[in-house]
Each structure stands twice: as structure tokens, then as C-alpha cells.
Amino acid sequence: MSAAVGVSPPDRRGKERTVKRTTIGDVAKAAGVSVATVSRVLNGGAVKEATATRVWEAAAQLDYTPNALTKSIFAGRSTTIGVVIDDLTSPFYLDLMRGIDEVAAKHDSLVMFANTFHSAEREVAHVQTMDEQRVRGLIITSGESTDTRTRRMAAAGTPCVIVGRSLADPPRGLHSVRLDNIAAGRMMAHHLISCGRRSIGVISAGNRPGQLERTEGLRQGLTEAGRPLPEDAVVVAIDNAEVDGAVDALQDRGTSLDAIVCLAGRRTVAVHSALTARGLRIPDDVGFLTVDDFSWAPALGITVIAEPSYQMGKRAAELIVDDPDQPEQLTFEPQLIARASCGENI
Amino acid sequence: MSAAVGVSPPDRRGKERTVKRTTIGDVAKAAGVSVATVSRVLNGGAVKEATATRVWEAAAQLDYTPNALTKSIFAGRSTTIGVVIDDLTSPFYLDLMRGIDEVAAKHDSLVMFANTFHSAEREVAHVQTMDEQRVRGLIITSGESTDTRTRRMAAAGTPCVIVGRSLADPPRGLHSVRLDNIAAGRMMAHHLISCGRRSIGVISAGNRPGQLERTEGLRQGLTEAGRPLPEDAVVVAIDNAEVDGAVDALQDRGTSLDAIVCLAGRRTVAVHSALTARGLRIPDDVGFLTVDDFSWAPALGITVIAEPSYQMGKRAAELIVDDPDQPEQLTFEPQLIARASCGENI
DNA sequence: CTGAAAGCGCTAACAT
DNA sequence: ATGTTAGCGCTTTCAG
């Protein structure tokens, strides 16, 4: 009680009106015990029943809400899981998030979220911020722009999970979760062939590893079926605005297409509408096959190669929570959900 | 330097291998200055050029990453914006999130996210956790289960924004953002009538204020057009699984329907598929009108009453960041996007 | 079983 | 311009 007698702190923030929150000290004073005791009852230490009751009552009385921030500084890190995603618009990410959120909730942690909108710059900035927030772990669906940073984070004790690609020689604490994209590509090839489609046009979302692998798998499958994919049958659409031009490019090649494959879930709508805008009927005029299941696919009869995104999110979050000693590279198997858009199996 | 000489801290956590992160103190030592100086150069205080350079170099050298947690305990709260949502599956929430995220990013804050899956219990728990995290502000799309808590939070200096309903007598720091649901309902009525639809069936997602208001608006509009809505023409589907039964109930009423109105975006898919599953063609056999625009609506020709969800998210986040002195109750206007699903305007 | 006191990493007076 | 020294709210020895 000798400290700061009568010294009213000079209102240390003009407009910031940071209302003074009740602290463990306030509760201690009200209950007539020391802060140590309050801390003990709050965390389930050995305290006499009667004292504990007094403390709980004081806490309730004063509307005490513990400060998780301070706890975390003590623990060295927070309990929050960081998620950096490049575009939450994609159906894939929504389900991924659901999986992550579920695991987080089960471990009463929260999810801290940031969207990069495909900007490498924002990606780096967000990862940095997450690190500054001392997240318990980081899940990121990114390119390589942050590889050195995630390696450092992993080394510093923040487990990281890269979604969508595998890692060469991952250190401890750096995991990955991805689809078996080669298998997905081969699956596509197989289905198209079995539906009698022979001349395929492919729309890829870019040159990220996943897209490349899917193309490769498609190539393999088609080649094995005696229908190798011509170089110019694969066109890239970096964003939805480019899809229309991509479809034009495919059509301008001379050969008439009997199927269009879309390699990225976040391009499905655009590709589909480019097709219908040209008066092409699916599957009569052209077959349509895409990746990632979505809620309207049944209604539209669109056949997809589904990615178990919810499971992937769950496992990614579990990797964070469990933090296994060995780096894990998890691969998930795609699943064909055949509907009408590629025509009948023959 | 007199403290803890030779006292190696007894490895205070067995398996928790919390690698010791480099602190401001480490940097100070390496640069041969005091922690205060390091803090200054990091935050842009007045420091001699040469010293600053040494500090930056030391920081880079040691791979120093500031601890935002500690900063926050000082500031009294973190810079993170908390978002508690009841179901991120809905297209509405996705866009809301985008808006929030954008504003957050602009103010280099992060978004902390939690999903309640419509459980009041989880809602309370999540709001509590957000409060413990000392979020800068809270955006919540909830029912009333947390009203006393948000009021307390607002009083304690954490601005809260309730999405989806207005508040009676809000205190300082408690804002709301919502659609003009009455207008939305009237808009629906008006459009249906102008398309020659006379016998309307309505599917509501429950008795949340928004749904009730939309129903009320619809009633008003229909009554004014001389076509009052019978009591039993409104049925409730608490979740997607109940939609099928709800449609049955509507059909079993005797009167044949010429339009179905869906009052919640998160039921659109289910209602639509219930309709098509019954062989009903839209709009020939039955008109279909729903709420919230979504990416596949153009392809499906579904007419919607669009909610400016992205804008609403943006404004909600801005309310948090700006924290105006007066509580704000923001109302947004719905917009009709007419496509084919209600038939031709006559 | 409980209290005093030493920090956690950082900022902000207050000195120099 | 820079260092010293209190804390922020909480946990955790270490003594009673």
C-alpha cells in the first residue's frame, strides 16, 4: 500500500478511453487474499474450500475476465491457430476452414484468419503478423514466398502446415497436407475416356504445384489411353476474368473439343458460364469436369473430382495441436463424384 | 547483470520445448545499447542514425520478431478484430468476412474468427474467449444469448457490432448493422405480384428477427396488393434437413402454389433441390425467389433479393476501428436482381 | 494452505 | 540521445 499514494496516474491516453479492466489484483483485494491465491483458484491449485468460494464470489462480483494475452506471454505463445489463405472465395477453403475451426474449438483455441488475395506481398506480411502474434501454429495455403519464414517459425517452435503442396526435406515442425494431384489428374482422364470423350481442353488456374501435378496426371492417364494431350490443349487463366479468353484460345485451335476440364475449383463458375454463354450444352455439345465438390453441383449435374477439404482442414489443425516430432507429409485421395456433365459411361 | 548469475532456469517445461525466442533484451545486448533504445528504434523514436543502424543489424542478425502479445498487454488490448459467426456456410457470411478482412488488413489488424454452428452455448463460450483475448472489437451475428455480455464488453471499452438485427436502447460502443428486412419483404411481394404470382408459399429459416421482419414485409406488400398471405403459407425449416418436410407442408395445404419464397440464403440450395426433386420446373410450374445473391445464381437464373453483405462487413469493421462516440444502428437497403426464376414481368 | 517476490517481453516516464 | 527504472496482468518459485 505504500506505492503511489495519492498519485493519480496522469490519464495516460487522451481519446483512447481504455476503461480500466478489473484485474486479478482487484479480485484479490476484494476477497482479502493475495494475487497468488486468486491465480491458484482460477487455475485449480490447492486452495481451502472457503477461500476459493470467497475468490469466486469476488470475481463474479467484479465481473472479472482473465486476460489471455498476459497468460500467453507467460506461456511463450498464444493458443490461437493462425490461418493464412489466398482466397476464401473458393469452396475448398470454406470447408478447410470448417475443419480447422472444429478442431480449434475442441481445444478451446481460436482461429486467427487472414486473406492474401493472391498477393505474395500480403502473404509475407500476414505470416509475419501471425508470428508476431505468437500463434500456436500456422496453416497456410501459399506459394513459396514464405518458405524461409515458415522454416524459421518451425525452428522457433511454431509448427506450420503448408496446404496444397509437399515440401522437400521438411525440418521438424513443418508439415504439409495435400491432395494426391497426380491421382486426381489420372482419375479425370479415366473418367473422360470412359465417357467416350476424346478431344480434351484443359483450363488451369496457374503454375502452382497442384495445378501442374493435376495436368501431369491428366497427361499420363490420357497417354496411357492412347490419347496424349497436345501441348496447346492446356491454357492458363490466372483469374476469373481470363477464363473467357482461355476458352476462346481452346476453341481457336482447330480441333473441336468434346470435353473441357477445369483444374481449379475457384474457376468452376467462370468456366461453366463461359461454356453456356457460347450456347454449348453440357454434356451434349461438350463434357465438363471440374475439381472440388460444391453445394450446387448436384443441382447442375456437374461431375467433380472431390477433394476431402474438410478432412484436410481437420488434419492440418491436428498437426498443429499435436505437433508430432517428425514432420508429416499427408496426402489425401481424391474421389470422383460422377454426375451428368460428362455424359454416360460407355 | 547481477541477477541470476549462473542460475540456469530449471527447464521449465518438459515436452513443451518452447524454444527461447530472441527478445528485445537480446538485441540490446548484441547492439550494445539499452532495451529502451531498441524499443525506440523499433517504434521510430529519436535515435542517432548510427545507433539505429547497429540495432537494426543486431535485430536482423538475431532474427528478432517483436512479440505483439506483450505490446497488447501494455496497450490494454490487442489489435485483433473478433468475429463470431453462426454458420460460415452461408454466402452472406463469406462476403461479410471479406469486407471485415479488408478493413482489418488496411489497419494491419488481424481477424480472429469463431463459428458457433447455431449453438447458443458455443456462442457464449466464443464471445467469452474473444473477450479474454482482449479483442479490439467484436462483430457478432448472433441471437440474444450474448446480449448481456456484449453490453458489458461495450461498457468495458470493447466496441461490439451486432449483425442482423437492431438493438433497443444501445449503450455507447454497441452498434448494429442490418438489412432493411421489411423493405426486402415488400420488394419480394412486389416482384412476385408483378410477375403474376398469386399464391405464395414461404419458407423461413426460423424465428430470428430478420426472418420475422422479412415475413412481415412480405405480408404487408401482399396485403397491399390485395393478396394477403394466409397464416399457414409460412413454414419454418430450422435446418436444411427440414426443408423437404416444409415443402411438403406447403403442398399439402390444398391450394396450389405458383411461387415459393425462401427467406434465408443458407436454405436456397435445399429449397431449390426440394422443388426440382418434385419435378417442378422453375419458373413454369412454380416461381422461385430467394435472398442473398450467390455465384451460381446467374447460371441457374435464380432471382434474388441481394443483401450488400460485403459492404455490411466493411462498415461493421469500420465501426470497430473508428469506435464512434454515439452508438450507430446502420440499415442497408436490399436490391432486387431479377433473373428468370419468377417468370416474366407482366 | 497462503503470501511475498521475482519475473515474462515490452513501453514509458524520468533521469542523465 | 540514451540509460534506468517502474510497471502492464499474470504465473510460479520460495518461504512461511
XYZ file of C-alpha atoms in Angstrom, chain A residues 41-326:
286
model
C -8.206 -20.872 -7.509
C -8.608 -19.691 -11.078
C -6.292 -22.406 -12.306
C -7.316 -25.142 -9.926
C -4.464 -25.160 -7.464
C -4.653 -26.339 -3.868
C -6.778 -23.837 -2.008
C -9.037 -24.155 1.004
C -12.666 -24.517 0.006
C -13.769 -21.455 1.915
C -11.093 -19.227 0.405
C -11.890 -20.472 -3.072
C -15.540 -19.597 -2.625
C -14.696 -16.090 -1.492
C -12.472 -15.631 -4.511
C -15.059 -16.899 -6.986
C -17.620 -14.611 -5.487
C -15.366 -11.619 -5.688
C -14.530 -12.474 -9.281
C -18.163 -12.757 -10.254
C -18.965 -9.611 -8.310
C -16.324 -7.600 -10.120
C -17.109 -9.199 -13.455
C -13.565 -10.401 -13.805
C -12.478 -11.702 -17.194
C -8.991 -13.172 -17.312
C -6.545 -11.626 -19.726
C -5.473 -14.338 -22.138
C -2.817 -12.072 -23.574
C -0.890 -11.954 -20.339
C -1.214 -15.645 -19.863
C 0.222 -16.188 -23.283
C 3.220 -14.003 -22.743
C 3.985 -16.254 -19.888
C 3.487 -19.456 -21.824
C 5.655 -18.068 -24.570
C 2.860 -18.302 -27.092
C -0.857 -17.938 -27.529
C -3.328 -20.751 -28.007
C -4.620 -19.301 -31.242
C -4.169 -21.070 -34.547
C -3.216 -18.835 -37.444
C -4.614 -19.402 -40.901
C -3.379 -17.586 -43.969
C -5.441 -18.303 -47.026
C -5.075 -16.933 -50.512
C -8.737 -16.681 -51.410
C -11.572 -17.668 -49.178
C -13.906 -17.462 -52.127
C -13.063 -20.968 -53.194
C -15.329 -23.726 -51.900
C -12.230 -25.627 -50.945
C -11.153 -23.079 -48.391
C -14.539 -22.825 -46.814
C -14.531 -26.483 -45.943
C -10.918 -26.342 -44.952
C -11.809 -23.588 -42.517
C -14.673 -25.602 -41.121
C -12.312 -28.450 -40.391
C -9.769 -26.184 -38.781
C -12.351 -24.361 -36.753
C -13.798 -27.572 -35.453
C -10.504 -28.840 -34.136
C -9.636 -25.461 -32.730
C -12.944 -25.267 -30.893
C -12.410 -28.706 -29.453
C -9.160 -27.499 -27.934
C -10.665 -24.188 -26.951
C -8.436 -22.288 -29.192
C -9.471 -19.684 -31.615
C -8.615 -19.248 -35.234
C -6.887 -16.162 -36.447
C -7.531 -15.593 -40.048
C -6.062 -13.566 -42.880
C -6.715 -13.443 -46.563
C -3.962 -12.668 -49.042
C -5.975 -12.346 -52.260
C -3.092 -13.993 -54.065
C -0.654 -11.251 -53.268
C 2.774 -12.528 -52.288
C 3.409 -9.256 -50.541
C 0.335 -9.558 -48.340
C 1.216 -13.152 -47.755
C 4.566 -12.276 -46.295
C 3.071 -9.505 -44.229
C 0.360 -11.710 -42.789
C 2.704 -14.521 -41.919
C 4.891 -12.005 -40.192
C 1.946 -10.666 -38.226
C 0.907 -14.160 -37.239
C 4.395 -14.783 -36.000
C 4.306 -11.580 -34.018
C 1.040 -12.743 -32.515
C 2.934 -15.823 -31.391
C 0.286 -18.111 -32.801
C 0.354 -21.634 -31.578
C 0.791 -22.801 -35.151
C 0.243 -21.629 -38.674
C -1.735 -23.148 -41.513
C -1.010 -21.631 -44.858
C -2.164 -22.256 -48.388
C 0.516 -20.415 -50.127
C 3.204 -20.200 -52.684
C 6.862 -20.214 -51.920
C 7.186 -16.590 -50.945
C 7.058 -17.519 -47.305
C 9.111 -20.687 -47.265
C 12.114 -19.298 -45.461
C 9.856 -17.636 -42.944
C 7.850 -20.775 -42.172
C 11.086 -22.707 -41.800
C 12.278 -20.163 -39.288
C 8.969 -20.265 -37.469
C 9.068 -24.033 -37.293
C 12.592 -23.818 -35.937
C 11.425 -21.293 -33.355
C 8.765 -23.709 -32.141
C 5.720 -22.648 -34.152
C 4.515 -25.664 -36.106
C 3.453 -24.798 -39.632
C 1.314 -26.716 -42.077
C 1.544 -25.948 -45.760
C -1.643 -26.793 -47.586
C -1.568 -27.809 -51.217
C 1.934 -28.961 -51.854
C 4.578 -31.175 -50.378
C 7.881 -29.995 -49.077
C 11.353 -31.079 -49.953
C 13.258 -32.062 -46.855
C 10.993 -30.503 -44.242
C 12.504 -29.722 -40.858
C 10.889 -30.599 -37.565
C 7.601 -28.754 -37.117
C 6.989 -28.125 -40.796
C 4.233 -30.301 -42.161
C 2.161 -30.466 -45.287
C -1.272 -31.573 -46.296
C -2.228 -32.048 -49.889
C -4.307 -33.853 -52.418
C -2.793 -36.611 -54.498
C -2.996 -34.427 -57.552
C -1.446 -36.929 -59.906
C -4.157 -39.386 -58.950
C -6.752 -36.661 -59.422
C -5.480 -35.999 -62.934
C -5.448 -39.668 -63.823
C -8.918 -40.057 -62.427
C -10.102 -37.282 -64.657
C -8.514 -38.864 -67.688
C -10.026 -42.203 -66.877
C -13.495 -40.831 -66.416
C -13.407 -38.763 -69.582
C -12.194 -41.670 -71.651
C -14.792 -43.971 -70.186
C -17.450 -41.458 -71.153
C -16.194 -41.536 -74.703
C -14.557 -38.122 -74.615
C -11.528 -37.942 -76.852
C -10.596 -34.366 -77.512
C -9.997 -32.598 -74.233
C -9.351 -28.963 -73.456
C -7.885 -28.029 -70.098
C -8.119 -24.837 -68.112
C -5.567 -24.424 -65.392
C -5.517 -21.698 -62.766
C -1.795 -21.106 -62.998
C 1.502 -22.782 -62.421
C 1.214 -23.637 -58.783
C 2.420 -27.157 -57.983
C -1.089 -28.524 -57.571
C -2.225 -27.379 -60.988
C 0.917 -28.695 -62.598
C 0.544 -32.075 -60.966
C -3.067 -32.370 -61.996
C -2.083 -31.593 -65.558
C 0.655 -34.177 -65.355
C -1.718 -36.829 -64.039
C -4.201 -35.999 -66.754
C -1.440 -36.298 -69.346
C -0.383 -39.672 -68.002
C -3.890 -41.048 -67.984
C -4.680 -39.767 -71.423
C -1.421 -41.042 -72.872
C -1.999 -44.480 -71.423
C -5.381 -44.462 -73.071
C -3.685 -43.723 -76.350
C -4.910 -40.139 -76.436
C -1.953 -37.958 -75.467
C -2.829 -34.366 -74.637
C -1.465 -31.802 -77.100
C 0.628 -29.018 -75.602
C -1.769 -26.306 -76.664
C -4.758 -28.078 -75.158
C -3.817 -26.671 -71.776
C -4.454 -22.978 -71.224
C -3.997 -20.873 -68.162
C -6.453 -18.457 -66.584
C -4.838 -16.578 -63.737
C -8.153 -15.216 -62.602
C -11.808 -15.488 -63.493
C -11.570 -12.577 -65.880
C -9.141 -14.533 -68.021
C -11.362 -17.559 -68.342
C -13.268 -16.278 -71.310
C -10.126 -15.677 -73.289
C -8.838 -19.084 -72.258
C -11.905 -20.795 -73.630
C -11.512 -18.812 -76.853
C -7.925 -19.985 -77.123
C -9.062 -23.551 -76.714
C -11.707 -23.185 -79.379
C -9.404 -21.442 -81.824
C -7.097 -24.428 -82.054
C -8.922 -26.005 -84.950
C -9.719 -29.333 -83.350
C -13.207 -29.427 -81.959
C -13.384 -30.222 -78.293
C -15.665 -32.766 -76.742
C -14.773 -32.002 -73.153
C -13.462 -29.176 -71.026
C -11.604 -29.877 -67.837
C -11.292 -27.233 -65.164
C -8.380 -27.847 -62.843
C -9.329 -25.447 -60.062
C -12.486 -25.173 -58.026
C -12.290 -21.417 -57.903
C -12.633 -21.271 -61.695
C -15.630 -23.560 -61.973
C -18.321 -20.904 -62.157
C -16.450 -18.843 -64.691
C -15.657 -21.772 -66.948
C -19.184 -23.076 -66.725
C -20.669 -19.753 -67.643
C -18.173 -19.243 -70.476
C -19.394 -22.524 -71.885
C -23.071 -21.787 -71.573
C -22.563 -18.250 -72.851
C -21.329 -19.814 -76.076
C -24.514 -21.806 -76.332
C -22.689 -25.033 -75.606
C -24.912 -27.582 -73.936
C -23.427 -29.796 -71.270
C -22.900 -32.688 -71.814
C -24.407 -32.881 -75.285
C -22.104 -30.404 -77.000
C -19.244 -30.566 -74.578
C -18.394 -32.550 -71.476
C -17.471 -30.664 -68.341
C -15.364 -31.935 -65.499
C -14.014 -29.941 -62.619
C -12.378 -30.171 -59.248
C -13.859 -29.647 -55.754
C -17.419 -30.516 -54.950
C -19.765 -27.659 -54.153
C -23.293 -27.269 -52.957
C -24.829 -26.519 -56.334
C -23.060 -29.279 -58.218
C -25.871 -31.809 -57.735
C -28.469 -29.331 -58.954
C -26.386 -28.574 -62.011
C -25.388 -32.173 -62.584
C -21.722 -31.319 -62.661
C -19.273 -34.160 -62.255
C -16.377 -33.361 -59.987
C -13.223 -34.746 -58.552
C -13.852 -34.055 -54.908
C -11.143 -33.062 -52.527
C -11.694 -34.045 -48.888
C -11.134 -30.457 -47.841
C -12.930 -30.690 -44.542
C -10.765 -33.655 -43.543
C -7.693 -31.850 -44.743
C -8.509 -28.884 -42.564
C -9.094 -31.126 -39.613
C -5.829 -32.973 -40.036
C -3.926 -29.762 -40.599
C -5.245 -28.349 -37.350
C -4.476 -31.584 -35.566
C -0.914 -31.413 -36.764
C -0.692 -28.021 -35.123
C -2.228 -29.186 -31.901
C -0.361 -32.469 -31.657
C 2.885 -31.164 -33.042
C 4.426 -34.553 -33.804
C 8.169 -34.953 -33.517
C 8.587 -35.972 -37.106
